mmCIF file of C-alpha atoms and ligand atoms in Angstrom:
data_model
loop_
_atom_site.group_PDB
_atom_site.id
_atom_site.type_symbol
_atom_site.label_atom_id
_atom_site.label_comp_id
_atom_site.label_asym_id
_atom_site.label_seq_id
_atom_site.Cartn_x
_atom_site.Cartn_y
_atom_site.Cartn_z
ATOM 1 C CA MET A 1 103.600 71.210 96.646
ATOM 2 C CA SER A 2 105.237 68.071 95.083
ATOM 3 C CA PRO A 3 108.149 68.374 92.876
ATOM 4 C CA ASP A 4 107.365 69.081 89.350
ATOM 5 C CA PRO A 5 109.336 67.370 86.746
ATOM 6 C CA THR A 6 108.500 69.924 84.015
ATOM 7 C CA HIS A 7 110.493 72.541 85.721
ATOM 8 C CA THR A 8 114.038 71.864 86.506
ATOM 9 C CA GLY A 9 117.315 73.687 86.873
ATOM 10 C CA PRO A 10 119.826 74.979 89.254
ATOM 11 C CA VAL A 11 118.599 76.162 92.641
ATOM 12 C CA ARG A 12 119.277 80.046 92.852
ATOM 13 C CA HIS A 13 117.696 80.810 95.988
ATOM 14 C CA ARG A 14 115.630 79.617 99.018
ATOM 15 C CA LYS A 15 113.435 82.004 101.004
ATOM 16 C CA ASN A 16 110.079 82.008 102.617
ATOM 17 C CA GLY A 17 109.711 78.270 102.361
ATOM 18 C CA PHE A 18 110.013 78.408 98.480
ATOM 19 C CA VAL A 19 112.814 77.231 96.160
ATOM 20 C CA VAL A 20 113.692 79.745 93.251
ATOM 21 C CA ILE A 21 115.347 77.834 90.077
ATOM 22 C CA ALA A 22 116.841 78.986 86.973
ATOM 23 C CA CYS A 23 114.594 76.736 85.002
ATOM 24 C CA ASP A 24 115.900 75.051 81.904
ATOM 25 C CA THR A 25 112.433 74.610 80.326
ATOM 26 C CA CYS A 26 111.101 78.150 80.850
ATOM 27 C CA GLY A 27 114.318 79.962 80.178
ATOM 28 C CA PHE A 28 113.715 82.299 83.144
ATOM 29 C CA VAL A 29 114.036 82.071 86.918
ATOM 30 C CA HIS A 30 110.987 81.196 88.884
ATOM 31 C CA VAL A 31 109.695 79.700 91.939
ATOM 32 C CA ALA A 32 109.403 75.806 91.759
ATOM 33 C CA PRO A 33 107.315 73.990 92.040
ATOM 34 C CA VAL A 34 105.034 76.543 90.626
ATOM 35 C CA PRO A 35 101.927 77.108 92.968
ATOM 36 C CA THR A 36 98.887 76.117 91.596
ATOM 37 C CA ALA A 37 96.098 78.744 91.014
ATOM 38 C CA GLN A 38 93.957 77.745 94.069
ATOM 39 C CA GLU A 39 96.985 77.943 96.460
ATOM 40 C CA LEU A 40 97.735 81.541 95.271
ATOM 41 C CA GLU A 41 93.971 82.467 95.449
ATOM 42 C CA HIS A 42 94.387 81.800 98.888
ATOM 43 C CA LEU A 43 97.822 83.296 99.607
ATOM 44 C CA TYR A 44 97.727 86.085 97.357
ATOM 45 C CA HIS A 45 94.065 87.366 96.570
ATOM 46 C CA HIS A 46 93.301 88.023 100.229
ATOM 47 C CA ALA A 47 97.055 89.460 101.017
ATOM 48 C CA TYR A 48 96.334 91.931 98.127
ATOM 49 C CA TYR A 49 93.605 93.711 99.624
ATOM 50 C CA THR A 50 94.920 94.117 103.233
ATOM 51 C CA THR A 51 98.556 95.167 102.410
ATOM 52 C CA GLU A 52 97.602 98.238 100.472
ATOM 53 C CA LYS A 53 98.898 101.283 101.973
ATOM 54 C CA PRO A 54 96.749 104.442 102.502
ATOM 55 C CA THR A 55 99.358 106.634 100.783
ATOM 56 C CA TYR A 56 99.214 104.577 97.700
ATOM 57 C CA ILE A 57 97.234 106.984 95.534
ATOM 58 C CA GLU A 58 98.670 110.009 97.314
ATOM 59 C CA ARG A 59 102.151 109.081 96.336
ATOM 60 C CA TYR A 60 100.858 108.706 92.412
ATOM 61 C CA ARG A 61 99.532 112.172 92.691
ATOM 62 C CA GLU A 62 102.694 113.565 94.240
ATOM 63 C CA ASP A 63 104.868 112.284 91.624
ATOM 64 C CA GLN A 64 102.011 112.919 88.665
ATOM 65 C CA ALA A 65 104.753 114.831 86.501
ATOM 66 C CA TRP A 66 107.106 112.124 86.379
ATOM 67 C CA TRP A 67 104.502 109.513 85.842
ATOM 68 C CA ASP A 68 103.182 111.609 82.705
ATOM 69 C CA LEU A 69 106.740 111.487 81.471
ATOM 70 C CA VAL A 70 106.859 107.640 81.879
ATOM 71 C CA ASN A 71 103.363 107.108 80.368
ATOM 72 C CA ASP A 72 104.141 109.391 77.549
ATOM 73 C CA ASP A 73 107.099 107.424 76.592
ATOM 74 C CA ARG A 74 105.155 104.112 76.685
ATOM 75 C CA LEU A 75 102.130 105.216 74.829
ATOM 76 C CA ASP A 76 104.929 106.735 72.116
ATOM 77 C CA ASP A 77 106.444 103.380 72.048
ATOM 78 C CA LEU A 78 102.763 101.600 71.631
ATOM 79 C CA GLU A 79 101.791 104.135 68.832
ATOM 80 C CA LYS A 80 104.907 103.578 66.871
ATOM 81 C CA ALA A 81 104.881 99.832 67.061
ATOM 82 C CA HIS A 82 101.289 99.844 65.945
ATOM 83 C CA GLY A 83 101.937 102.051 63.144
ATOM 84 C CA ALA A 84 98.218 102.803 62.401
ATOM 85 C CA THR A 85 95.420 104.888 63.720
ATOM 86 C CA MET A 86 94.585 104.757 67.391
ATOM 87 C CA GLY A 87 91.802 102.463 68.397
ATOM 88 C CA ARG A 88 91.140 100.648 71.516
ATOM 89 C CA LEU A 89 93.718 100.318 74.317
ATOM 90 C CA LEU A 90 93.809 97.921 77.310
ATOM 91 C CA ASP A 91 95.627 98.467 80.379
ATOM 92 C CA VAL A 92 96.042 95.185 82.318
ATOM 93 C CA GLY A 93 96.670 96.002 86.189
ATOM 94 C CA SER A 94 95.757 99.801 85.622
ATOM 95 C CA GLY A 95 96.436 100.885 89.090
ATOM 96 C CA PRO A 96 95.166 104.280 89.643
ATOM 97 C CA GLY A 97 94.427 105.138 85.893
ATOM 98 C CA LEU A 98 97.137 107.512 85.217
ATOM 99 C CA LEU A 99 98.334 105.694 81.831
ATOM 100 C CA LEU A 100 94.726 105.372 80.743
ATOM 101 C CA GLU A 101 93.959 109.207 81.488
ATOM 102 C CA ARG A 102 97.129 109.989 79.513
ATOM 103 C CA ALA A 103 96.113 107.449 76.612
ATOM 104 C CA ARG A 104 92.412 109.071 76.525
ATOM 105 C CA GLY A 105 94.006 112.544 76.190
ATOM 106 C CA ARG A 106 95.634 111.284 73.002
ATOM 107 C CA GLY A 107 92.401 109.957 71.570
ATOM 108 C CA TRP A 108 92.610 106.422 72.448
ATOM 109 C CA ASP A 109 89.338 104.640 73.446
ATOM 110 C CA VAL A 110 90.551 103.032 76.892
ATOM 111 C CA VAL A 111 89.417 100.358 79.468
ATOM 112 C CA GLY A 112 91.363 98.968 82.244
ATOM 113 C CA ILE A 113 91.374 95.744 84.299
ATOM 114 C CA GLU A 114 92.475 96.150 87.980
ATOM 115 C CA PRO A 115 91.906 94.033 91.247
ATOM 116 C CA SER A 116 92.429 96.529 93.826
ATOM 117 C CA SER A 117 89.175 98.188 94.927
ATOM 118 C CA GLN A 118 91.079 101.373 95.875
ATOM 119 C CA ALA A 119 92.711 102.095 92.615
ATOM 120 C CA VAL A 120 89.539 101.276 90.833
ATOM 121 C CA ALA A 121 87.769 103.894 92.803
ATOM 122 C CA HIS A 122 90.131 106.523 91.841
ATOM 123 C CA SER A 123 90.187 105.441 88.175
ATOM 124 C CA ARG A 124 86.332 105.792 87.897
ATOM 125 C CA SER A 125 86.634 109.090 89.646
ATOM 126 C CA LEU A 126 88.537 110.235 86.538
ATOM 127 C CA GLY A 127 85.568 108.901 84.469
ATOM 128 C CA LEU A 128 87.418 105.713 83.418
ATOM 129 C CA THR A 129 85.963 102.389 82.569
ATOM 130 C CA ILE A 130 87.415 99.793 84.817
ATOM 131 C CA VAL A 131 86.750 95.957 85.238
ATOM 132 C CA GLU A 132 87.504 95.292 88.983
ATOM 133 C CA ASP A 133 89.001 91.731 88.621
ATOM 134 C CA PHE A 134 92.253 89.951 87.757
ATOM 135 C CA LEU A 135 92.508 89.186 83.771
ATOM 136 C CA ASP A 136 92.220 85.611 83.107
ATOM 137 C CA ALA A 137 90.178 83.537 80.372
ATOM 138 C CA HIS A 138 86.852 84.044 82.354
ATOM 139 C CA THR A 139 87.004 87.772 82.737
ATOM 140 C CA ALA A 140 88.840 88.526 79.135
ATOM 141 C CA PRO A 141 85.351 88.017 77.135
ATOM 142 C CA ALA A 142 83.704 91.283 78.814
ATOM 143 C CA LEU A 143 86.603 93.160 77.894
ATOM 144 C CA THR A 144 86.516 92.459 73.915
ATOM 145 C CA ALA A 145 82.623 92.707 74.056
ATOM 146 C CA SER A 146 83.130 95.632 71.527
ATOM 147 C CA GLY A 147 86.142 94.401 69.629
ATOM 148 C CA ARG A 148 89.553 93.474 70.086
ATOM 149 C CA PHE A 149 92.375 95.940 71.084
ATOM 150 C CA GLN A 150 94.985 97.860 68.965
ATOM 151 C CA ALA A 151 97.408 98.041 72.040
ATOM 152 C CA ILE A 152 97.809 96.312 75.260
ATOM 153 C CA HIS A 153 99.599 97.797 78.236
ATOM 154 C CA CYS A 154 100.819 95.224 80.877
ATOM 155 C CA SER A 155 102.945 96.573 83.814
ATOM 156 C CA PHE A 156 103.964 94.614 87.004
ATOM 157 C CA VAL A 157 101.767 91.407 86.278
ATOM 158 C CA LEU A 158 103.864 88.691 84.851
ATOM 159 C CA GLU A 159 106.093 88.651 87.700
ATOM 160 C CA HIS A 160 103.199 87.557 89.968
ATOM 161 C CA LEU A 161 101.568 84.774 87.860
ATOM 162 C CA PRO A 162 102.124 81.181 87.864
ATOM 163 C CA ASP A 163 101.932 80.839 84.230
ATOM 164 C CA PRO A 164 103.139 84.081 82.557
ATOM 165 C CA ALA A 165 103.044 82.357 79.007
ATOM 166 C CA GLY A 166 99.425 81.435 79.256
ATOM 167 C CA MET A 167 98.874 85.234 80.143
ATOM 168 C CA LEU A 168 100.942 86.347 77.049
ATOM 169 C CA SER A 169 98.902 84.023 74.866
ATOM 170 C CA LEU A 170 95.909 85.298 76.184
ATOM 171 C CA LEU A 171 96.999 89.083 75.510
ATOM 172 C CA SER A 172 97.617 87.916 71.896
ATOM 173 C CA ASP A 173 94.262 86.726 71.454
ATOM 174 C CA LEU A 174 92.688 90.058 72.736
ATOM 175 C CA LEU A 175 94.735 92.226 70.288
ATOM 176 C CA VAL A 176 94.166 92.662 66.516
ATOM 177 C CA PRO A 177 96.675 91.368 64.089
ATOM 178 C CA ASP A 178 99.409 94.106 64.104
ATOM 179 C CA GLY A 179 98.154 95.145 67.575
ATOM 180 C CA ALA A 180 101.032 96.398 69.900
ATOM 181 C CA LEU A 181 101.979 95.160 73.593
ATOM 182 C CA LEU A 182 104.159 96.739 76.159
ATOM 183 C CA LEU A 183 105.290 94.707 78.939
ATOM 184 C CA ALA A 184 107.263 96.112 82.059
ATOM 185 C CA VAL A 185 108.550 93.695 84.766
ATOM 186 C CA PRO A 186 111.133 93.933 87.593
ATOM 187 C CA ASN A 187 114.890 93.301 86.059
ATOM 188 C CA ASP A 188 115.968 90.874 88.559
ATOM 189 C CA GLU A 189 119.231 88.936 88.899
ATOM 190 C CA ASN A 190 120.829 91.975 87.456
ATOM 191 C CA PRO A 191 124.457 92.458 87.814
ATOM 192 C CA ILE A 192 124.061 95.772 90.288
ATOM 193 C CA GLN A 193 122.054 93.635 92.468
ATOM 194 C CA TYR A 194 124.795 90.973 92.605
ATOM 195 C CA ALA A 195 127.487 93.611 93.095
ATOM 196 C CA ALA A 196 125.622 94.885 96.017
ATOM 197 C CA VAL A 197 125.046 91.730 97.582
ATOM 198 C CA ALA A 198 128.929 91.082 97.288
ATOM 199 C CA THR A 199 129.963 94.418 98.773
ATOM 200 C CA GLN A 200 127.116 95.816 100.945
ATOM 201 C CA GLY A 201 126.452 92.916 103.187
ATOM 202 C CA LEU A 202 123.017 92.615 101.525
ATOM 203 C CA GLN A 203 120.914 89.445 101.071
ATOM 204 C CA PRO A 204 119.059 89.124 97.675
ATOM 205 C CA TRP A 205 116.013 91.253 98.899
ATOM 206 C CA TRP A 206 114.431 91.116 95.386
ATOM 207 C CA ILE A 207 113.472 87.542 95.717
ATOM 208 C CA ALA A 208 109.999 87.831 97.449
ATOM 209 C CA PRO A 209 107.740 84.547 97.086
ATOM 210 C CA PRO A 210 105.036 84.116 96.855
ATOM 211 C CA HIS A 211 104.368 87.775 95.783
ATOM 212 C CA HIS A 212 106.990 87.562 93.058
ATOM 213 C CA LEU A 213 107.060 83.917 91.438
ATOM 214 C CA ASN A 214 109.010 85.044 88.298
ATOM 215 C CA TYR A 215 112.200 86.901 87.968
ATOM 216 C CA PHE A 216 112.986 88.209 84.533
ATOM 217 C CA THR A 217 115.861 89.677 82.601
ATOM 218 C CA PRO A 218 115.767 91.531 79.048
ATOM 219 C CA THR A 219 117.102 88.572 77.701
ATOM 220 C CA SER A 220 114.803 86.053 79.380
ATOM 221 C CA LEU A 221 111.524 88.010 78.885
ATOM 222 C CA GLN A 222 112.622 88.710 75.161
ATOM 223 C CA GLY A 223 112.714 84.655 74.874
ATOM 224 C CA LEU A 224 109.319 84.291 76.326
ATOM 225 C CA VAL A 225 107.681 86.873 74.427
ATOM 226 C CA GLU A 226 109.076 85.406 71.267
ATOM 227 C CA ARG A 227 108.168 81.826 72.089
ATOM 228 C CA VAL A 228 104.409 82.898 72.659
ATOM 229 C CA GLY A 229 104.771 84.284 69.030
ATOM 230 C CA PHE A 230 105.257 88.116 69.301
ATOM 231 C CA GLU A 231 107.953 90.077 67.287
ATOM 232 C CA VAL A 232 109.927 91.976 69.851
ATOM 233 C CA VAL A 233 110.499 95.714 68.505
ATOM 234 C CA ASP A 234 112.184 97.519 71.338
ATOM 235 C CA ILE A 235 113.951 96.566 74.498
ATOM 236 C CA GLN A 236 114.724 99.151 77.300
ATOM 237 C CA THR A 237 115.465 99.178 81.012
ATOM 238 C CA SER A 238 114.247 102.107 83.170
ATOM 239 C CA PHE A 239 116.827 103.995 85.599
ATOM 240 C CA PRO A 240 119.290 101.434 87.581
ATOM 241 C CA ILE A 241 118.139 102.947 91.085
ATOM 242 C CA ASP A 242 119.789 100.143 92.711
ATOM 243 C CA GLN A 243 123.316 101.907 91.825
ATOM 244 C CA PHE A 244 122.583 104.183 94.754
ATOM 245 C CA LEU A 245 123.515 100.821 96.923
ATOM 246 C CA LEU A 246 126.901 101.131 95.512
ATOM 247 C CA MET A 247 127.090 104.912 96.276
ATOM 248 C CA GLY A 248 126.440 104.813 99.754
ATOM 249 C CA ASP A 249 122.559 105.087 99.725
ATOM 250 C CA SER A 250 121.601 101.637 101.560
ATOM 251 C CA TYR A 251 117.959 101.872 100.715
ATOM 252 C CA VAL A 252 116.853 98.408 101.233
ATOM 253 C CA GLY A 253 114.517 98.172 104.060
ATOM 254 C CA ASN A 254 114.458 102.067 104.609
ATOM 255 C CA ASP A 255 111.260 103.545 103.047
ATOM 256 C CA ALA A 256 112.451 107.138 103.633
ATOM 257 C CA LEU A 257 115.729 106.781 102.148
ATOM 258 C CA GLY A 258 114.047 104.765 99.133
ATOM 259 C CA ARG A 259 111.921 107.631 98.667
ATOM 260 C CA GLN A 260 114.821 110.177 98.669
ATOM 261 C CA VAL A 261 116.617 108.209 96.033
ATOM 262 C CA HIS A 262 113.603 107.911 93.854
ATOM 263 C CA LYS A 263 113.184 111.745 94.055
ATOM 264 C CA ARG A 264 116.696 112.229 92.806
ATOM 265 C CA ARG A 265 116.023 109.901 89.900
ATOM 266 C CA MET A 266 112.940 111.604 89.022
ATOM 267 C CA ALA A 267 114.546 115.038 89.263
ATOM 268 C CA PHE A 268 117.237 113.586 86.586
ATOM 269 C CA GLU A 269 114.654 112.349 84.345
ATOM 270 C CA LEU A 270 112.435 115.353 84.322
ATOM 271 C CA ALA A 271 115.518 117.535 83.727
ATOM 272 C CA MET A 272 116.419 115.456 80.612
ATOM 273 C CA LYS A 273 113.102 115.915 79.224
ATOM 274 C CA ALA A 274 112.801 119.561 80.027
ATOM 275 C CA ALA A 275 116.062 120.139 78.227
ATOM 276 C CA GLY A 276 114.738 118.428 75.167
ATOM 277 C CA GLN A 277 117.126 115.533 75.727
ATOM 278 C CA ASN A 278 114.653 113.041 76.290
ATOM 279 C CA ASP A 279 115.645 111.086 73.126
ATOM 280 C CA ALA A 280 119.296 110.809 74.504
ATOM 281 C CA ARG A 281 117.955 109.439 77.642
ATOM 282 C CA ARG A 282 115.817 106.789 75.853
ATOM 283 C CA GLU A 283 118.758 105.649 73.885
ATOM 284 C CA LEU A 284 120.696 105.298 77.323
ATOM 285 C CA GLN A 285 117.920 103.011 78.151
ATOM 286 C CA ARG A 286 118.409 100.693 75.236
ATOM 287 C CA ALA A 287 122.074 100.625 76.066
ATOM 288 C CA GLN A 288 121.499 99.638 79.740
ATOM 289 C CA ALA A 289 119.138 96.785 78.602
ATOM 290 C CA ARG A 290 121.791 95.527 76.553
ATOM 291 C CA ALA A 291 123.964 95.347 79.511
ATOM 292 C CA GLY A 292 121.513 93.660 81.364
ATOM 293 C CA ILE A 293 121.408 96.603 84.282
ATOM 294 C CA GLY A 294 118.271 98.924 85.039
ATOM 295 C CA ARG A 295 115.727 98.352 87.516
ATOM 296 C CA GLU A 296 112.802 97.380 85.233
ATOM 297 C CA VAL A 297 112.704 95.770 81.725
ATOM 298 C CA VAL A 298 110.220 97.516 79.376
ATOM 299 C CA ILE A 299 109.640 95.502 76.008
ATOM 300 C CA VAL A 300 107.254 96.569 73.185
ATOM 301 C CA ALA A 301 106.316 93.826 70.886
ATOM 302 C CA ARG A 302 103.709 93.343 67.819
ATOM 303 C CA LYS A 303 101.340 90.652 67.264
ATOM 304 C CA PRO A 304 102.209 89.297 63.831
ATOM 305 C CA SER A 305 100.023 90.372 60.921
ATOM 306 C CA ALA A 306 98.825 87.118 59.984
ATOM 307 C CA PRO A 307 98.873 83.694 61.730
ATOM 308 C CA ALA A 308 101.391 81.097 60.388
ATOM 309 C CA ILE A 309 99.934 79.110 57.822
ATOM 310 C CA ASN A 310 100.929 75.267 56.844
ATOM 311 C CA LEU A 311 100.310 73.487 53.304
ATOM 312 C CA THR A 312 97.810 71.510 55.118
ATOM 313 C CA SER A 313 95.552 74.268 56.024
ATOM 314 C CA ILE A 314 96.047 75.852 52.516
ATOM 315 C CA SER A 315 95.029 72.710 50.658
ATOM 316 C CA ASP A 316 92.019 72.523 53.336
ATOM 317 C CA ASN A 317 90.971 76.380 52.185
ATOM 318 C CA ASN A 318 91.369 75.086 48.569
ATOM 319 C CA THR A 319 89.017 72.013 48.945
ATOM 320 C CA ALA A 320 86.471 74.334 50.912
ATOM 321 C CA THR A 321 86.213 76.976 48.309
ATOM 322 C CA GLN A 322 86.069 74.359 45.261
HETATM 323 ZN ZN1 LIG B 1 109.993 76.599 84.252
#
């Protein structure tokens, strides 16, 4: 990979033979030079299918009550942003199908696209329609054969892609005007992570090229989403699980402890919901996003109702109709 003059900025990290920069052009932190699609095809496509854990689906099922809470929050947000009757909902990277199952129960006409055959098999056992593939310009037309979407959910996808702006443009094409988009990505380079590096003897564990190419914050993801032409309507971050690292639970590289702190987090969130305090918890998530802390960024955006028009296109229209 040769240096790429279109992506420049200060070097933040070097890992696994990759350089990670704070890119002045893109406004977010990413691997540079950006690997080509062909390089990733080789590196990532194959690894994807061989590194899946057998407990993958089991874990989801074990945590189902908590996933239902997460997915209900996200569907509430999408429905509020779209502001019209439900229609078609697409989940990009639909995993085991839990969000789609929940959305179907609320009256959405749902479809997913997902590359993991294990996850696809589980989704299909729930009676869901899933395209087994990665989403790109070649696979997109099959999804819109019966029309565009009122809502798209895209969770833990953008951090993996060499061209996240290109993906957002594609998602915009798949949405109807006023359609709603919910994006979730890891919130990396965050203040708690840096506090853990400064005080706990940890190296920046969240830097994981080539699996993760892009590292977003609430601000940098918002900038990207707006540059592509979406209107951002809500920004939240999820529970700052990394604060456990500052409280004595050093879970990095310790799966069992990681699972334990995750269970404590789930207990907190489910208790708030059970007590009728979910709105307060979600307000906290908005405040966290403003502070830049929280483990994941969740942005809800809307596709503008009409494409921007300029005077030339108006005069063209007038000519055409005369
Ligand atoms: Zn860049």
